[in-house]
Amino acid sequence: MSERIPLRKRLLVRLLIASGLIAVCSVAATAWLAVATTTRALREEQGQALAADMEVLAELSGYAATHRDWSGVAATVRELSAQTGRRIALTTPDRRTIADSAPPGTSLPPTAAATVDPLRTDTSTERGAQRGGTDPRVVGPYRLTTAERTKLDLLARKRQSCFARNGVETTLTRTPSGRPVVADADGTGETAYVPDECADGLLNTPTRTEQKALTELHTLARGCLTRAGVNPRLPLALWNAQPGTAFQSPSFASGYDKTGVKDMQQAESCLDEARRAQLDPYTAPVAELFLGGGGSPAVRFDMSPGNKAKVVGTAGLVLAVTVAVTAVVATRLVRPLRALTAAAQQPPDRHVRVPVTTRDETGILAAAFNDLTERRERLEAQRKAMVSDIAHELRSPLTNIRGWLEVTRDGVVDPDPALLAALHEEAVVLQRVIDDLRDLADADAGTLRLYREPVRCDELLHQVAAAHHVAADAAGVELRTDIDRTPWLDADPVRMRQALGNLVSNALRHTPAGGTVTLTARQDGDEILIEVTDTGTGITPEELPYVFDRFWRAEKSRSRRTGGSGLGLPIVRHLTAAHGGTAEAASEPGKGSVFTLRLPGGPTS
């Protein structure tokens, strides 16, 4: 009775569990990856859109800072729209269109993305707009004349040379108003360290244009300062906070050391108001910026209940299909395995064969099991036959020896030399059978020892022919040798003579008088072929596959007059295999047989 397999260890259950886990993990991983990837993509897209929006706003703010109106902005709007791939519309505060990249009549988005006002910008960009301040590109009355620029350039180069003499590396930059600035080597800002030799104050002194603009700014701010109770009589240098200038002046805060923080804040507020009033005529009017699809807040990707239901339903369907397919496949896999298990558990005397129903790995396993069963059946039959053959081979000479000894003991026959010779012959036969069995046992156990040495094939064949010359003459058979050149073997000469001697003895035994037995040796690539060819009775095709089996004889009578012990050819096969070669037989009834030994060539061949 077969052992019952626990449910958790059955192949079908394990396949179902494995497939279910794989399906669940794959669905979960796919869903998580889709959500994570989509969220990341949306955020990246929103970040790119925000950067593009800031670029558009900076471009339009720069246009407003350098133009008094929007009359020529349409070309800039179309160019920005082509670059960003988005709709860009510019309108007045009351929604009258100034410029629009969309076809006429297209409705505007519900809300504006930003307000374009270079005097009140709250956007920080690389293009110069500052948070809560004025776009530095608005210079208005502070723009230097050509002569002033030339003069300041000379002063800037002179100061840069002075810095260089003192070991300070600098670079020259220029503000939107045209004033040169001696900045740090990386150009990020005005150098903090000024050698005493270079601090002449000439480069930082306001030009006539700047002083005129500062005086105007002072006039505009005076009323506000007076109303706030702040001293309006301040040096003009303290008003150096307008766009487009960068020369150094005493700290604006230092002029109010005695007025307190509140007065400072009020003065700054008055200054900002006066500056915007001064620059307003030089900038374009305030406009509203509309961006198609832009301006929306960051979106977090989240599945709706309907989408969640779809994902769960799809996951359930995938799981169900996976389990169903696995169940079908596992059942087809388990069925032949169960049949194999049942066949393997049968008693040894029952050779059950499993039907091969598939051509996959399981079918191959079933076919291999059937082959193994057939080989076991053949080996069992050979084992029984070998026991019988060994008993027969040993019984015959022992029976003869026992019989002659008993009649001699009883005085029936005298122990003359002829009787002793007969007993000796039987003992020699018995010894030969025992030696053959011992050689086969050593070959089976892998303990057959070889003493290899370079062997000339012509000498080997001549020695074998000489040893069987008397037997060949007695049988009336011609024994020949034929050697092609002089091939060499790396072999045990004693064992090779034994193997060839068995083949020659077998050939002489089955070759009638007047026949021929030929020993040949020749080179075939890296191998040596030694053949023993006879013109004897031959072997039928049905018997040919069994010629190297133990105790096999062409005649079934087991007569020693026509056959040997049946161990010669198996010994030949084992000795040849021990040398790394193969033994083959070919025969045609009535025309003779050819036994071929294919051996590796020797080092001097």
Tab-separated table of N, CA, C and O in Angstrom, residues 23 84 148 251 295:
chain	number	residue	atom	x	y	z
A	23	ALA	N	0.927	35.244	-8.997
A	23	ALA	CA	-0.087	36.127	-9.582
A	23	ALA	C	-0.359	37.327	-8.678
A	23	ALA	O	-0.430	38.473	-9.138
A	84	THR	N	7.221	76.638	-25.986
A	84	THR	CA	6.653	75.873	-24.871
A	84	THR	C	5.537	74.933	-25.295
A	84	THR	O	5.174	74.025	-24.541
A	148	GLU	N	29.043	108.730	-21.036
A	148	GLU	CA	29.192	108.291	-19.646
A	148	GLU	C	29.639	106.837	-19.562
A	148	GLU	O	30.450	106.471	-18.702
A	251	SER	N	25.604	102.910	3.755
A	251	SER	CA	24.407	102.104	3.968
A	251	SER	C	23.186	102.983	4.132
A	251	SER	O	23.219	104.001	4.819
A	295	GLY	N	-1.015	76.818	-14.607
A	295	GLY	CA	-1.466	77.464	-13.390
A	295	GLY	C	-2.180	76.562	-12.428
A	295	GLY	O	-2.660	77.019	-11.401
